[in-house]
Amino acid sequence: MSRSMLPWLPWIRVRLTRSRRYGAAMDVVSDAISAVRVGRPFSHQVRAGGRWCARLEPYDGAGFHVVLDGTCWLLPDGGDPVGLGPGDAVLLPHGTGHVIADSPADAETVARAEPFARWGGEGPARGTVPAPRPGETGVVMLCGKYRLDRSHAHPLLAELPSLVHLPDRDGAHPELRAAVGLLAGELGGPEGERPGSGIALPSLLDLLLVYMVRSWMAGSADGIWPAALGDPVAAAALRALHADPAAPWTVDRLAAEAGVSRATLVRRFTARVGRAPMTYLTWWRLTRAAALLRNGTDPLAAVARRVGYGTPYALSHAFRREFGVTPGRYREEREGRVGREVRGVRETREGREAALSPSASSASSPAGS
């Protein structure tokens, strides 16, 4: 190495360390979301004006709202009202029930809130949104939900607060703002006008979720998992385990990957993550197996190989100890549950379409599902 390179070494080390931390964080975030996501997310654009108040019941998933224009209020169950302005994004990662309204409504008004599903639910329900009158200031929002299986959520997602408010500030969350702009463009026109929207919308919604979680992590000063992913030793170990969970990991091999001694790895990893490295690996392998069983059709032997178990029997034994059921029964139960949910959504949509008249449907223009 030439002497001219020596002054640059500290800068290079810093850049490499930041790059590794960022990579570990994104791998864990991606895996945490993939492990619990079920089916496709959906969203729609809602316009409202005048006096209005709508109730969203607790949901087995995560919900979000993004205000594109105007202002409104969100009143979470058991929490304080949150004022929302243009560009503000809100994530409800645990499906907390809440009310959205034109103002911080009192208890009596909240009790009379109209079910949100009637004018912005999981289908093209239209006609009861109080649309802004000419010249009136209203609100335009993107509203949506992600279907999640919370039976074995990653602790990173479990740590998220019940409400994540990401206000629009100059220069803050540029990736999130870009995703919101693209999503608004896809949802802003008449249904079916944008070619390829069937692929673009779900992909943009996935991006939106990732960026909202990232933004929370960047602003969380005391979060356990942001701290773990900022620790170079824990982050290196997590990156290795998530990159190849099926590898024959040992504490010694993982310590070598992190560039520290065995004792240092165990101490730092356990303190930051809350589990010993091998305990975390076992849990993550079984969580990945559950996701593969829920979302795929691979036979048990293939699933076992993908998550680091030598035989289907070994996976089945460990899986039953963790989940209380065999892998086969777990897959059957999840398939039955998803089927019931899909039928319920389809029946609800058909009922709404039959009940709503063409004249009523012109009051609002939600798009996408």
Short mmCIF file of C-alpha atoms in Angstrom, two decimals:
data_model
loop_
_atom_site.label_atom_id
_atom_site.label_comp_id
_atom_site.label_asym_id
_atom_site.label_seq_id
_atom_site.Cartn_x
_atom_site.Cartn_y
_atom_site.Cartn_z
CA MET A 1 0.00 0.00 0.00
CA SER A 2 1.40 3.42 -0.92
CA ARG A 3 1.94 6.11 1.70
CA SER A 4 -0.53 8.33 -0.16
CA MET A 5 -3.34 5.96 0.88
CA LEU A 6 -2.62 6.09 4.61
CA PRO A 7 -4.53 9.32 5.38
CA TRP A 8 -7.63 7.80 3.77
CA LEU A 9 -7.70 4.62 5.88
CA PRO A 10 -9.88 5.99 8.74
CA TRP A 11 -12.41 7.30 6.22
CA ILE A 12 -12.46 3.95 4.38
CA ARG A 13 -13.03 2.06 7.64
CA VAL A 14 -15.92 4.35 8.57
CA ARG A 15 -17.53 3.96 5.16
CA LEU A 16 -17.19 0.18 5.24
CA THR A 17 -18.62 0.00 8.75
CA ARG A 18 -21.60 2.15 7.80
CA SER A 19 -22.19 0.08 4.69
CA ARG A 20 -22.17 -3.16 6.66
CA ARG A 21 -24.53 -1.80 9.30
CA TYR A 22 -26.94 -0.53 6.66
CA GLY A 23 -26.84 -3.85 4.82
CA ALA A 24 -27.54 -5.82 7.98
CA ALA A 25 -30.43 -3.54 8.89
CA MET A 26 -32.05 -3.86 5.47
CA ASP A 27 -31.64 -7.64 5.39
CA VAL A 28 -33.31 -8.01 8.78
CA VAL A 29 -36.10 -5.57 7.91
CA SER A 30 -36.81 -7.36 4.63
CA ASP A 31 -36.81 -10.76 6.29
CA ALA A 32 -38.94 -9.58 9.21
CA ILE A 33 -41.62 -8.28 6.85
CA SER A 34 -41.47 -11.28 4.51
CA ALA A 35 -41.87 -13.68 7.43
CA VAL A 36 -45.25 -12.27 8.48
CA ARG A 37 -46.74 -10.95 5.26
CA VAL A 38 -49.76 -12.81 3.89
CA GLY A 39 -51.15 -12.15 0.43
CA ARG A 40 -51.13 -8.77 -1.27
CA PRO A 41 -51.60 -5.38 0.38
CA PHE A 42 -54.25 -3.01 -0.84
CA SER A 43 -54.91 0.72 -0.78
CA HIS A 44 -57.19 3.36 -2.17
CA GLN A 45 -57.48 7.12 -2.38
CA VAL A 46 -60.19 8.85 -0.38
CA ARG A 47 -61.47 12.42 -0.69
CA ALA A 48 -63.62 13.89 2.05
CA GLY A 49 -64.95 17.31 2.99
CA GLY A 50 -67.25 19.03 5.43
CA ARG A 51 -67.94 17.33 8.74
CA TRP A 52 -66.97 13.67 8.78
CA CYS A 53 -65.81 10.96 11.17
CA ALA A 54 -65.02 7.34 10.28
CA ARG A 55 -64.14 4.35 12.44
CA LEU A 56 -61.62 1.61 11.57
CA GLU A 57 -61.89 -1.45 13.81
CA PRO A 58 -58.80 -3.31 15.08
CA TYR A 59 -57.25 -5.35 12.31
CA ASP A 60 -55.02 -8.42 12.21
CA GLY A 61 -52.36 -6.68 10.17
CA ALA A 62 -50.90 -3.20 9.72
CA GLY A 63 -52.68 -0.11 8.47
CA PHE A 64 -51.47 3.19 7.10
CA HIS A 65 -52.67 6.63 6.06
CA VAL A 66 -50.86 9.24 4.00
CA VAL A 67 -52.31 12.74 3.67
CA LEU A 68 -51.81 14.09 0.17
CA ASP A 69 -53.72 17.34 0.60
CA GLY A 70 -55.62 19.08 3.36
CA THR A 71 -55.68 18.16 7.02
CA CYS A 72 -57.41 15.64 9.28
CA TRP A 73 -57.11 14.00 12.69
CA LEU A 74 -56.39 10.44 13.75
CA LEU A 75 -57.69 9.26 17.12
CA PRO A 76 -56.16 5.90 18.10
CA ASP A 77 -57.90 3.68 20.63
CA GLY A 78 -56.45 4.50 24.02
CA GLY A 79 -54.19 7.25 22.65
CA ASP A 80 -54.10 10.98 22.11
CA PRO A 81 -55.40 12.62 18.91
CA VAL A 82 -52.78 13.20 16.22
CA GLY A 83 -53.12 16.07 13.77
CA LEU A 84 -52.11 15.22 10.20
CA GLY A 85 -51.11 17.63 7.46
CA PRO A 86 -50.08 17.37 3.81
CA GLY A 87 -47.34 14.79 3.31
CA ASP A 88 -47.72 13.23 6.77
CA ALA A 89 -47.63 9.43 6.94
CA VAL A 90 -48.95 7.22 9.73
CA LEU A 91 -48.27 3.52 10.22
CA LEU A 92 -50.34 1.43 12.63
CA PRO A 93 -48.14 -1.69 12.69
CA HIS A 94 -50.29 -3.65 15.11
CA GLY A 95 -53.65 -2.91 13.51
CA THR A 96 -54.81 -0.61 16.31
CA GLY A 97 -58.42 0.48 16.01
CA HIS A 98 -58.82 4.19 15.37
CA VAL A 99 -60.98 6.99 14.10
CA ILE A 100 -60.12 9.49 11.40
CA ALA A 101 -62.05 12.75 11.34
CA ASP A 102 -62.04 16.31 10.10
CA SER A 103 -61.33 17.55 13.66
CA PRO A 104 -60.36 16.16 17.09
CA ALA A 105 -63.88 14.83 17.69
CA ASP A 106 -65.36 14.46 21.16
CA ALA A 107 -66.42 11.12 22.64
CA GLU A 108 -70.03 11.49 21.50
CA THR A 109 -69.03 12.15 17.90
CA VAL A 110 -66.55 9.28 17.93
CA ALA A 111 -69.26 6.95 19.20
CA ARG A 112 -71.38 7.86 16.15
CA ALA A 113 -68.49 7.46 13.68
CA GLU A 114 -69.44 5.81 10.44
CA PRO A 115 -67.69 2.50 9.67
CA PHE A 116 -64.83 3.30 7.32
CA ALA A 117 -65.59 0.16 5.31
CA ARG A 118 -68.76 1.82 3.96
CA TRP A 119 -66.80 4.46 2.09
CA GLY A 120 -63.25 3.24 1.95
CA GLY A 121 -63.05 -0.44 2.79
CA GLU A 122 -61.57 -3.48 1.10
CA GLY A 123 -63.64 -3.11 -2.04
CA PRO A 124 -65.11 -0.43 -4.29
CA ALA A 125 -67.59 0.74 -1.64
CA ARG A 126 -68.59 4.28 -2.54
CA GLY A 127 -71.30 6.79 -2.05
CA THR A 128 -71.25 7.78 1.63
CA VAL A 129 -68.06 9.85 1.69
CA PRO A 130 -68.94 13.51 2.33
CA ALA A 131 -67.10 14.91 -0.69
CA PRO A 132 -65.74 18.47 -0.63
CA ARG A 133 -68.02 21.07 -2.17
CA PRO A 134 -66.70 23.48 -4.81
CA GLY A 135 -64.28 25.89 -3.16
CA GLU A 136 -64.24 23.94 0.10
CA THR A 137 -61.01 22.72 1.66
CA GLY A 138 -61.15 18.97 2.10
CA VAL A 139 -58.65 16.18 2.57
CA VAL A 140 -57.18 13.67 0.14
CA MET A 141 -55.67 10.55 1.70
CA LEU A 142 -54.12 7.25 0.73
CA CYS A 143 -55.45 4.58 3.05
CA GLY A 144 -54.46 0.93 3.09
CA LYS A 145 -53.69 -2.26 4.94
CA TYR A 146 -51.13 -5.05 4.96
CA ARG A 147 -52.29 -8.54 5.88
CA LEU A 148 -49.88 -10.05 8.40
CA ASP A 149 -49.63 -13.32 10.31
CA ARG A 150 -48.69 -12.26 13.84
CA SER A 151 -48.34 -15.77 15.28
CA HIS A 152 -44.55 -15.51 15.12
CA ALA A 153 -43.66 -11.90 14.31
CA HIS A 154 -40.03 -10.85 14.31
CA PRO A 155 -39.17 -8.85 17.47
CA LEU A 156 -38.16 -5.89 15.30
CA LEU A 157 -41.78 -5.53 14.18
CA ALA A 158 -43.13 -6.35 17.63
CA GLU A 159 -41.06 -3.46 19.02
CA LEU A 160 -42.74 -0.90 16.78
CA PRO A 161 -45.08 1.40 18.73
CA SER A 162 -48.81 1.19 18.15
CA LEU A 163 -48.65 4.35 16.03
CA VAL A 164 -45.72 5.65 13.99
CA HIS A 165 -46.26 9.26 12.90
CA LEU A 166 -43.86 10.49 10.22
CA PRO A 167 -44.57 14.19 9.66
CA ASP A 168 -43.53 15.84 6.43
CA ARG A 169 -40.51 18.00 7.15
CA ASP A 170 -38.08 19.57 4.70
CA GLY A 171 -35.48 16.98 3.76
CA ALA A 172 -36.88 14.27 6.05
CA HIS A 173 -37.49 10.74 4.76
CA PRO A 174 -36.80 11.42 1.05
CA GLU A 175 -37.29 7.76 0.05
CA LEU A 176 -40.66 7.67 1.80
CA ARG A 177 -41.74 10.89 0.08
CA ALA A 178 -40.74 9.48 -3.31
CA ALA A 179 -42.74 6.29 -2.70
CA VAL A 180 -45.78 8.32 -1.62
CA GLY A 181 -45.56 10.40 -4.79
CA LEU A 182 -45.38 7.35 -7.03
CA LEU A 183 -48.24 5.66 -5.19
CA ALA A 184 -50.39 8.76 -5.43
CA GLY A 185 -49.74 8.87 -9.17
CA GLU A 186 -50.86 5.27 -9.59
CA LEU A 187 -54.02 5.79 -7.55
CA GLY A 188 -54.89 9.25 -8.84
CA GLY A 189 -56.49 8.28 -12.15
CA PRO A 190 -59.53 6.23 -13.07
CA GLU A 191 -59.29 2.51 -12.41
CA GLY A 192 -57.61 0.63 -15.20
CA GLU A 193 -56.11 3.76 -16.79
CA ARG A 194 -52.50 2.98 -15.87
CA PRO A 195 -51.10 -0.05 -17.71
CA GLY A 196 -49.27 -2.42 -15.38
CA SER A 197 -50.85 -1.05 -12.21
CA GLY A 198 -51.62 -4.60 -11.07
CA ILE A 199 -47.88 -5.09 -10.56
CA ALA A 200 -46.90 -1.52 -9.75
CA LEU A 201 -49.35 -0.96 -6.89
CA PRO A 202 -48.42 -3.98 -4.70
CA SER A 203 -44.72 -3.27 -5.28
CA LEU A 204 -45.10 0.39 -4.30
CA LEU A 205 -47.06 -0.59 -1.21
CA ASP A 206 -44.26 -2.96 -0.20
CA LEU A 207 -41.78 -0.11 -0.66
CA LEU A 208 -43.97 2.18 1.42
CA LEU A 209 -43.96 -0.26 4.34
CA VAL A 210 -40.18 -0.74 4.19
CA TYR A 211 -39.57 3.01 4.07
CA MET A 212 -41.91 3.68 7.00
CA VAL A 213 -40.10 1.07 9.12
CA ARG A 214 -36.74 2.49 8.03
CA SER A 215 -37.82 5.99 8.96
CA TRP A 216 -38.90 4.84 12.41
CA MET A 217 -35.59 3.07 12.94
CA ALA A 218 -33.63 6.16 11.90
CA GLY A 219 -35.49 8.29 14.44
CA SER A 220 -35.64 5.78 17.29
CA ALA A 221 -33.09 6.79 19.91
CA ASP A 222 -33.85 4.05 22.43
CA GLY A 223 -35.14 1.15 20.33
CA ILE A 224 -33.65 -2.28 21.03
CA TRP A 225 -33.42 -3.40 17.42
CA PRO A 226 -32.14 -0.13 15.95
CA ALA A 227 -29.38 -0.37 18.57
CA ALA A 228 -28.69 -4.01 17.72
CA LEU A 229 -28.39 -3.23 14.01
CA GLY A 230 -26.12 -0.32 14.82
CA ASP A 231 -23.73 -2.51 16.81
CA PRO A 232 -20.99 -3.73 14.43
CA VAL A 233 -20.64 -7.13 16.12
CA ALA A 234 -24.34 -7.92 16.41
CA ALA A 235 -25.02 -6.50 12.96
CA ALA A 236 -22.33 -8.62 11.31
CA ALA A 237 -23.66 -11.77 12.96
CA LEU A 238 -27.26 -10.96 12.03
CA ARG A 239 -26.26 -10.23 8.45
CA ALA A 240 -24.55 -13.62 8.20
CA LEU A 241 -27.44 -15.55 9.77
CA HIS A 242 -30.08 -13.89 7.61
CA ALA A 243 -28.03 -14.19 4.44
CA ASP A 244 -27.72 -17.98 4.80
CA PRO A 245 -29.76 -19.46 7.67
CA ALA A 246 -29.28 -22.97 6.29
CA ALA A 247 -25.48 -22.87 6.68
CA PRO A 248 -23.94 -25.11 9.38
CA TRP A 249 -23.37 -22.24 11.77
CA THR A 250 -21.49 -22.60 15.04
CA VAL A 251 -20.56 -19.94 17.55
CA ASP A 252 -16.93 -20.16 16.46
CA ARG A 253 -17.78 -19.74 12.79
CA LEU A 254 -20.11 -16.85 13.51
CA ALA A 255 -17.49 -15.17 15.70
CA ALA A 256 -15.00 -15.43 12.85
CA GLU A 257 -17.56 -13.86 10.52
CA ALA A 258 -17.97 -10.95 12.93
CA GLY A 259 -14.21 -10.66 13.48
CA VAL A 260 -14.31 -11.08 17.26
CA SER A 261 -13.72 -13.78 19.84
CA ARG A 262 -16.35 -16.34 20.74
CA ALA A 263 -16.92 -14.76 24.17
CA THR A 264 -17.25 -11.25 22.73
CA LEU A 265 -19.77 -12.40 20.14
CA VAL A 266 -21.97 -14.19 22.68
CA ARG A 267 -21.83 -11.27 25.12
CA ARG A 268 -22.53 -8.51 22.58
CA PHE A 269 -25.12 -10.42 20.55
CA THR A 270 -27.09 -11.56 23.60
CA ALA A 271 -27.03 -8.10 25.17
CA ARG A 272 -28.26 -6.40 21.99
CA VAL A 273 -30.65 -8.98 20.54
CA GLY A 274 -31.96 -10.55 23.76
CA ARG A 275 -31.13 -14.12 22.68
CA ALA A 276 -27.93 -16.07 22.36
CA PRO A 277 -26.73 -16.43 18.74
CA MET A 278 -27.65 -20.10 18.32
CA THR A 279 -30.99 -19.62 20.07
CA TYR A 280 -31.81 -16.79 17.69
CA LEU A 281 -30.74 -18.92 14.70
CA THR A 282 -33.04 -21.76 15.72
CA TRP A 283 -35.94 -19.38 16.17
CA TRP A 284 -35.29 -17.70 12.83
CA ARG A 285 -35.00 -21.00 10.96
CA LEU A 286 -38.38 -22.12 12.29
CA THR A 287 -39.95 -18.73 11.55
CA ARG A 288 -38.68 -18.96 7.97
CA ALA A 289 -40.03 -22.50 7.73
CA ALA A 290 -43.45 -21.26 8.84
CA ALA A 291 -43.42 -18.57 6.15
CA LEU A 292 -42.42 -21.08 3.47
CA LEU A 293 -45.18 -23.46 4.54
CA ARG A 294 -47.75 -20.67 4.64
CA ASN A 295 -46.88 -19.02 1.34
CA GLY A 296 -45.53 -21.86 -0.80
CA THR A 297 -46.17 -25.39 -1.94
CA ASP A 298 -42.71 -26.95 -1.51
CA PRO A 299 -42.74 -30.37 0.16
CA LEU A 300 -41.51 -30.60 3.73
CA ALA A 301 -38.15 -32.06 2.69
CA ALA A 302 -37.43 -29.02 0.50
CA VAL A 303 -38.47 -26.63 3.26
CA ALA A 304 -36.21 -28.46 5.70
CA ARG A 305 -33.21 -28.09 3.41
CA ARG A 306 -33.86 -24.39 2.86
CA VAL A 307 -33.82 -23.62 6.57
CA GLY A 308 -30.92 -25.84 7.63
CA TYR A 309 -32.51 -29.09 8.81
CA GLY A 310 -31.08 -32.33 7.46
CA THR A 311 -34.35 -34.28 7.43
CA PRO A 312 -38.08 -33.55 7.42
CA TYR A 313 -38.32 -35.40 10.73
CA ALA A 314 -35.80 -33.09 12.39
CA LEU A 315 -37.70 -30.02 11.16
CA SER A 316 -41.06 -31.48 12.17
CA HIS A 317 -39.83 -32.23 15.70
CA ALA A 318 -38.40 -28.73 16.20
CA PHE A 319 -41.39 -27.07 14.52
CA ARG A 320 -43.89 -28.81 16.76
CA ARG A 321 -41.93 -27.83 19.84
CA GLU A 322 -42.00 -24.17 18.76
CA PHE A 323 -45.51 -23.85 17.24
CA GLY A 324 -47.41 -26.62 19.00
CA VAL A 325 -48.52 -28.26 15.73
CA THR A 326 -46.86 -30.28 12.99
CA PRO A 327 -45.76 -28.49 9.80
CA GLY A 328 -48.49 -30.24 7.81
CA ARG A 329 -51.24 -29.16 10.19
CA TYR A 330 -49.83 -25.62 10.31
CA ARG A 331 -50.01 -25.38 6.51
CA GLU A 332 -53.58 -26.73 6.44
CA GLU A 333 -54.77 -24.31 9.10
CA ARG A 334 -53.21 -21.30 7.38
CA GLU A 335 -54.60 -22.29 3.98
CA GLY A 336 -58.08 -22.62 5.49
CA ARG A 337 -57.82 -19.28 7.22
CA VAL A 338 -56.67 -17.45 4.09
CA GLY A 339 -59.43 -19.08 2.07
CA ARG A 340 -62.08 -17.92 4.52
CA GLU A 341 -60.69 -14.37 4.46
CA VAL A 342 -60.64 -14.25 0.67
CA ARG A 343 -64.24 -15.52 0.47
CA GLY A 344 -65.32 -12.97 3.06
CA VAL A 345 -63.74 -10.08 1.16
CA ARG A 346 -65.29 -11.28 -2.12
CA GLU A 347 -68.76 -11.59 -0.58
CA THR A 348 -68.43 -8.14 1.02
CA ARG A 349 -67.44 -6.58 -2.28
CA GLU A 350 -70.32 -8.23 -4.14
CA GLY A 351 -72.79 -7.12 -1.50
CA ARG A 352 -71.58 -3.53 -1.60
CA GLU A 353 -71.64 -3.37 -5.38
CA ALA A 354 -75.20 -4.67 -5.43
CA ALA A 355 -76.35 -2.23 -2.76
CA LEU A 356 -74.83 0.94 -4.15
CA SER A 357 -76.40 2.85 -7.00
CA PRO A 358 -74.44 4.43 -9.87
CA SER A 359 -75.39 7.94 -8.71
CA ALA A 360 -74.05 7.27 -5.21
CA SER A 361 -70.80 5.87 -6.53
CA SER A 362 -69.83 9.23 -8.03
CA ALA A 363 -69.30 10.86 -4.62
CA SER A 364 -65.76 9.52 -4.21
CA SER A 365 -63.05 7.89 -6.23
CA PRO A 366 -61.04 5.27 -4.34
CA ALA A 367 -58.81 3.27 -6.64
CA GLY A 368 -56.89 0.02 -6.36
CA SER A 369 -57.33 -2.83 -3.94
#
